[in-house]
XYZ file of C-alpha atoms in Angstrom:
430
model
C 16.018 6.140 21.669
C 14.814 7.561 18.363
C 16.120 6.456 14.981
C 15.663 7.938 11.526
C 15.479 7.035 7.848
C 15.726 9.418 4.889
C 16.650 9.007 1.101
C 18.220 11.955 -0.656
C 20.964 13.933 1.085
C 19.387 16.310 3.606
C 20.698 17.832 6.832
C 21.324 15.456 9.734
C 18.611 15.413 12.415
C 15.956 16.461 9.896
C 15.446 12.924 8.640
C 13.175 10.110 9.734
C 13.290 8.900 13.314
C 12.624 5.179 13.250
C 11.957 4.277 16.852
C 11.940 0.918 18.658
C 8.593 -0.252 20.032
C 7.145 -3.284 21.803
C 5.492 -5.201 19.022
C 2.228 -7.047 19.512
C 2.505 -10.507 18.010
C 0.393 -13.652 17.826
C 1.222 -16.450 20.228
C 1.702 -19.402 17.842
C 0.430 -21.811 20.501
C -2.965 -20.067 20.548
C -3.707 -19.969 16.813
C -3.951 -22.631 14.137
C -0.892 -21.303 12.297
C 0.754 -17.938 11.754
C -0.014 -18.152 8.046
C -3.723 -18.622 8.807
C -3.956 -15.420 10.859
C -2.243 -13.123 8.344
C -3.916 -11.084 5.628
C -2.978 -8.857 2.714
C -3.284 -5.141 3.551
C -6.869 -3.998 4.099
C -7.122 -2.302 0.691
C -5.872 -5.365 -1.197
C -8.459 -7.773 0.221
C -11.041 -8.419 -2.499
C -14.485 -8.238 -0.942
C -16.571 -10.170 -0.253
C -14.892 -13.384 -1.440
C -11.407 -12.699 -0.093
C -12.801 -11.401 3.181
C -14.873 -14.531 3.764
C -11.910 -16.733 2.857
C -9.697 -15.010 5.417
C -12.358 -15.049 8.128
C -12.789 -18.796 7.663
C -9.021 -19.489 7.648
C -8.774 -18.984 11.430
C -11.125 -17.380 13.998
C -8.257 -15.061 14.959
C -7.336 -13.865 11.457
C -6.193 -10.240 11.521
C -8.854 -9.348 8.945
C -11.337 -9.279 11.861
C -9.412 -6.255 13.163
C -8.514 -4.446 9.930
C -11.878 -5.051 8.195
C -14.455 -5.677 10.941
C -17.951 -6.491 9.706
C -21.030 -4.929 11.339
C -24.094 -2.951 10.389
C -22.712 0.564 10.862
C -19.260 2.156 10.823
C -19.445 2.833 14.567
C -20.450 -0.762 15.266
C -17.571 -2.024 13.099
C -15.037 0.043 15.025
C -16.445 -1.025 18.387
C -16.381 -4.645 17.264
C -12.702 -4.377 16.301
C -11.850 -2.770 19.640
C -13.765 -5.459 21.560
C -12.088 -8.219 19.548
C -8.641 -6.755 20.173
C -9.283 -6.451 23.920
C -10.475 -10.056 24.052
C -7.467 -11.386 22.146
C -5.110 -9.480 24.450
C -6.890 -10.769 27.545
C -6.768 -14.341 26.207
C -3.097 -14.097 25.249
C -3.781 -14.575 21.543
C -1.818 -11.377 20.999
C 0.976 -10.450 23.401
C 3.597 -7.672 23.542
C 7.262 -8.499 23.127
C 9.277 -8.144 26.360
C 11.371 -5.148 25.244
C 11.243 -2.455 22.564
C 13.058 -3.081 19.309
C 13.098 -2.522 15.609
C 12.188 -5.538 13.488
C 13.931 -6.927 10.442
C 11.301 -8.293 8.080
C 12.024 -10.595 5.139
C 9.735 -11.694 2.314
C 10.788 -14.205 -0.356
C 8.971 -16.299 -2.944
C 11.767 -17.828 -5.015
C 11.830 -14.966 -7.527
C 12.152 -11.962 -5.221
C 13.817 -11.293 -1.879
C 12.915 -8.211 0.124
C 14.264 -7.151 3.509
C 13.556 -4.041 5.503
C 13.123 -2.504 8.944
C 9.822 -2.153 10.790
C 9.659 0.610 13.382
C 7.593 3.453 14.819
C 8.356 6.467 12.646
C 8.218 9.983 14.065
C 5.844 11.843 11.744
C 7.572 14.804 10.084
C 5.721 17.855 8.855
C 4.645 17.403 5.212
C 6.435 20.635 4.321
C 9.780 19.181 5.472
C 10.007 16.914 2.426
C 11.235 14.028 4.574
C 8.506 11.604 3.500
C 7.287 12.035 -0.080
C 3.764 10.995 -1.032
C 3.111 10.379 -4.710
C -0.638 9.778 -4.871
C -3.818 11.643 -4.032
C -6.047 10.148 -1.341
C -9.769 9.566 -0.859
C -11.220 11.499 2.112
C -13.774 8.911 3.190
C -11.078 6.207 3.380
C -8.981 8.402 5.706
C -12.033 9.020 7.881
C -12.715 5.279 8.026
C -9.119 4.359 8.954
C -8.927 7.175 11.515
C -12.078 5.995 13.270
C -10.718 2.450 13.449
C -7.365 3.604 14.858
C -9.087 5.812 17.428
C -11.267 2.920 18.573
C -8.401 0.433 18.867
C -5.448 2.751 19.718
C -3.399 0.474 17.468
C -1.386 0.648 14.248
C -2.315 -2.736 12.825
C -0.538 -2.605 9.456
C 2.842 -1.095 8.575
C 2.808 1.099 5.509
C 5.667 0.647 3.047
C 8.343 3.342 2.661
C 11.368 3.140 0.390
C 14.660 4.972 0.376
C 17.779 4.690 -1.748
C 20.884 3.881 0.259
C 24.403 4.522 -0.950
C 25.249 0.859 -1.474
C 27.614 0.761 1.497
C 28.213 -2.454 3.386
C 27.813 -0.745 6.760
C 24.926 0.947 8.498
C 21.302 -0.153 8.275
C 21.855 -2.725 5.542
C 24.737 -4.291 7.432
C 22.557 -4.598 10.539
C 19.760 -6.120 8.487
C 22.072 -8.677 6.886
C 23.777 -9.593 10.180
C 20.440 -9.976 11.881
C 19.135 -12.446 9.291
C 21.983 -14.816 10.161
C 20.288 -15.455 13.520
C 17.268 -17.608 14.214
C 14.080 -15.595 13.522
C 11.298 -14.794 15.966
C 8.873 -16.297 13.483
C 8.835 -17.941 10.081
C 5.780 -18.816 8.040
C 4.747 -19.315 4.425
C 1.451 -17.846 3.294
C -0.796 -19.360 0.648
C 0.521 -16.982 -2.010
C 3.890 -18.766 -1.739
C 5.717 -16.015 0.154
C 7.917 -16.951 3.095
C 7.863 -14.383 5.882
C 10.522 -14.124 8.597
C 10.858 -11.618 11.426
C 13.739 -10.752 13.778
C 14.021 -8.171 16.560
C 16.883 -5.659 16.821
C 17.407 -4.512 20.409
C 21.180 -4.090 20.752
C 21.989 -0.369 21.366
C 25.019 -0.500 19.065
C 22.936 -1.913 16.199
C 20.232 0.690 16.753
C 22.814 3.481 16.771
C 24.338 2.170 13.533
C 20.935 2.237 11.881
C 20.354 5.798 13.093
C 23.675 7.039 11.784
C 23.125 5.492 8.367
C 19.550 6.652 7.840
C 19.827 10.209 9.161
C 20.447 11.832 5.764
C 17.934 9.918 3.650
C 14.552 10.820 2.239
C 11.727 8.289 1.900
C 9.018 7.699 -0.679
C 5.634 6.294 0.312
C 5.433 3.166 -1.804
C 2.211 1.829 -0.298
C -0.091 3.185 2.376
C -0.940 6.782 1.456
C -4.263 6.605 3.281
C -2.687 5.229 6.442
C -0.027 7.955 6.253
C -2.696 10.651 5.921
C -4.537 8.998 8.826
C -1.412 9.133 11.000
C -1.054 12.845 10.275
C -4.704 13.542 11.048
C -4.626 11.667 14.349
C -1.414 13.392 15.398
C -3.207 16.746 15.246
C -5.893 15.430 17.605
C -3.478 14.620 20.452
C -1.237 17.118 22.270
C 2.444 16.416 21.671
C 4.399 14.587 22.924
C 2.262 11.481 22.579
C 2.391 8.011 20.981
C 0.330 9.522 18.145
C 3.445 11.406 17.045
C 4.590 8.091 15.516
C 3.224 5.602 12.990
C 4.088 2.018 12.089
C 6.161 1.638 8.882
C 8.329 -0.803 6.953
C 11.406 0.926 5.486
C 13.138 -0.763 2.520
C 16.395 0.248 0.805
C 15.556 -0.242 -2.877
C 19.222 -0.083 -3.915
C 19.648 -3.468 -2.231
C 16.076 -4.706 -2.573
C 14.230 -3.223 -5.587
C 10.467 -3.375 -5.371
C 8.113 -4.567 -8.058
C 5.785 -1.918 -9.451
C 2.389 -3.080 -10.639
C -0.788 -1.357 -11.709
C -3.970 -0.992 -9.678
C -6.997 -1.667 -11.843
C -10.442 -0.066 -11.792
C -13.822 -1.732 -11.606
C -16.785 0.342 -12.792
C -19.702 -1.821 -11.603
C -22.469 0.439 -12.943
C -21.029 0.932 -16.426
C -21.660 -1.931 -18.883
C -18.858 -2.562 -21.353
C -21.110 -1.838 -24.329
C -21.954 1.614 -22.944
C -18.290 2.315 -22.175
C -17.262 1.471 -25.725
C -20.077 3.460 -27.324
C -18.984 6.583 -25.443
C -15.419 6.158 -26.775
C -16.440 6.250 -30.431
C -14.330 8.822 -32.259
C -12.348 9.710 -29.137
C -10.037 6.667 -28.786
C -9.012 3.818 -31.031
C -10.721 0.603 -29.907
C -9.576 -2.879 -30.934
C -11.471 -6.009 -29.906
C -9.200 -8.864 -28.810
C -10.427 -12.458 -28.793
C -7.399 -13.782 -26.923
C -6.656 -15.074 -23.405
C -5.859 -12.588 -20.638
C -2.041 -13.022 -20.778
C -2.003 -12.196 -24.505
C -4.331 -9.251 -23.970
C -1.999 -7.885 -21.297
C 0.940 -8.254 -23.688
C -0.971 -6.214 -26.254
C -1.628 -3.578 -23.583
C 2.079 -3.437 -22.708
C 3.037 -3.064 -26.377
C 0.525 -0.289 -26.933
C 1.546 1.522 -23.721
C 5.036 2.088 -25.095
C 3.552 4.491 -27.657
C 1.116 6.395 -25.433
C -1.919 6.056 -23.210
C -3.572 2.647 -23.360
C -6.187 0.720 -21.384
C -7.706 -2.743 -21.550
C -11.458 -2.978 -20.991
C -13.132 -6.237 -20.002
C -16.324 -7.576 -18.473
C -18.280 -8.929 -21.433
C -16.232 -12.061 -22.086
C -13.744 -10.317 -24.384
C -10.955 -7.731 -24.144
C -10.974 -4.319 -25.759
C -7.724 -2.420 -26.244
C -8.294 1.323 -25.971
C -5.486 3.645 -27.070
C -4.553 6.640 -29.267
C -6.730 9.261 -27.546
C -7.776 12.268 -29.604
C -5.221 15.040 -28.893
C -7.945 17.681 -28.838
C -9.846 15.714 -26.190
C -6.743 15.548 -24.008
C -6.094 19.266 -24.451
C -9.659 20.060 -23.320
C -9.767 17.741 -20.319
C -6.306 17.559 -18.739
C -5.017 20.468 -16.630
C -2.106 22.224 -18.312
C -0.477 23.492 -15.097
C 1.254 20.194 -14.262
C 4.515 18.631 -15.503
C 4.357 16.747 -18.777
C 5.135 13.491 -16.954
C 1.927 13.935 -14.928
C -0.232 15.019 -17.868
C 0.695 11.910 -19.852
C 0.117 9.344 -17.082
C -2.469 6.710 -17.898
C -4.072 7.346 -14.490
C -4.353 11.059 -15.290
C -6.048 10.350 -18.625
C -8.306 7.776 -16.997
C -9.516 10.078 -14.229
C -9.460 13.502 -15.914
C -10.611 12.414 -19.368
C -12.456 9.096 -19.216
C -14.104 9.138 -15.793
C -14.796 12.874 -15.526
C -15.657 13.829 -19.106
C -16.388 10.768 -21.248
C -18.120 8.365 -18.886
C -19.103 10.979 -16.262
C -18.511 8.670 -13.334
C -18.049 10.124 -9.808
C -14.649 8.791 -8.831
C -15.170 9.498 -5.113
C -18.094 7.059 -4.927
C -17.231 3.463 -3.916
C -20.473 2.408 -5.591
C -19.155 3.648 -8.937
C -15.387 3.005 -8.790
C -13.530 0.193 -7.031
C -9.769 -0.289 -6.979
C -8.496 -3.874 -7.309
C -4.893 -5.071 -7.506
C -5.339 -8.414 -9.282
C -6.117 -8.574 -12.995
C -8.060 -11.840 -12.790
C -10.106 -10.654 -9.809
C -10.962 -7.391 -11.577
C -12.143 -9.144 -14.733
C -14.134 -11.764 -12.835
C -15.933 -9.162 -10.714
C -16.739 -7.072 -13.796
C -18.247 -10.120 -15.501
C -20.293 -10.993 -12.397
C -21.484 -7.415 -11.854
C -22.167 -6.624 -15.491
C -19.709 -3.733 -15.226
C -16.453 -2.683 -16.848
C -12.944 -3.623 -15.770
C -10.294 -1.074 -16.726
C -6.916 -2.808 -16.683
C -3.901 -0.522 -16.375
C -0.228 -0.730 -17.321
C 2.224 -0.028 -14.433
C 4.163 3.227 -14.099
C 7.959 3.076 -13.872
C 9.390 3.707 -10.386
C 11.670 6.501 -11.612
C 8.637 8.441 -12.896
C 6.929 8.065 -9.522
C 9.994 9.222 -7.601
C 10.677 12.154 -9.932
C 7.136 13.489 -9.604
C 7.213 13.045 -5.832
C 10.405 15.077 -5.582
C 8.679 17.866 -7.512
C 5.835 17.791 -5.007
C 3.400 16.553 -7.660
C 0.983 13.843 -6.567
C -0.338 11.289 -9.013
C -4.033 10.361 -9.221
C -5.144 8.072 -6.424
C -4.266 4.401 -6.647
C -1.852 4.933 -9.548
C 0.704 2.321 -8.494
C 1.085 -0.876 -6.513
C 4.563 -1.364 -5.096
C 5.397 -4.753 -3.682
C 5.753 -7.145 -2.219
C 3.586 -5.549 0.447
C 4.093 -6.466 4.102
C 1.661 -9.073 5.357
C -0.756 -7.807 7.982
C -0.776 -9.646 11.317
C 2.918 -10.388 11.875
C 3.584 -7.414 14.162
C 1.255 -4.682 15.423
C 1.917 -1.506 17.400
C -0.366 -0.573 20.263
C -0.313 3.034 21.426
C -1.210 2.007 24.966
C 2.193 0.490 25.883
């Protein structure tokens, strides 16, 4: 059976089809603990420190599959495929006995998030069923596609959101009823989040989910590169095939609002002194001799009045705001909505990176994207580079631009909490 999810009112049968699948899951008797084999999503792992920490947590940590380490890209992909085959043969990972959707819960005492994990039929981009909101980096898509080809596995669900109608029936009702049962697994990761997972296999429950989701439209909250990878791989395999589907987590943000945070930039080859010198006369720069929390408060205050950034890496913080209007007029494309032209990420990429600092944003050696503020500052200080700390964009701005078909600059937002990697995988060979 196929099941769908979709967020603004659209015709029935043109929405998402969220389909049951036989999840691959760790056998808890064959690993140290479920918490020790999980990982943040591949693009959130801070390398090399976070990677080494995860690898040492348990020899079967999922990071060995999502971020394999070898001398060449081909060798990395082959290593991941060999590791996956070995874990399957040894029973470290095993498929569930029957297909189902999965209810997934994350909670840390301040936030509770519940959603549905399933295999989503991939709609045509032109259908407007799944709305991206960020640009993507071609080499990352190529890297993820090669890994998925080698392993024939969706190892990490991307995060989609939709806005339900607040009803007490349908998908939300199934989710809430399901969480009253004993879970398939429960674990608490070192970041303090408790993770619980249930399977939904009853035909009546699956039908109720389908009926509720059929008219909704979804926004990609996290996982644009994996989504683009799914679409690329679908074109490589004649339909129908398992490649017509991709692994997702679908969350109703009416019931479970997500947190929206910024993704920061690390410019390892640009010293802070050089960055500040280039800004002279183009932006206002204020030097802050305060701790990081106070510097972030100053950034938030300044962001209410316009574009603002916090530079770090030399032991201090530098608040950069009030860009010269003439500079913005010369560097930012005028053929986009005002909401796009005034985004901090737009000003950063179109004005600062391209024209002021002249940094090639497509080069991993020149620009890294890091989610944590502390990690970004620490790496900048170690590398002698510049950390550019960003202020988050409001969710309604993201959704409004996505509905207009306007994509934001890459890595503009970080929605969360993000699903932990390693709790359930989808193999395309079952």
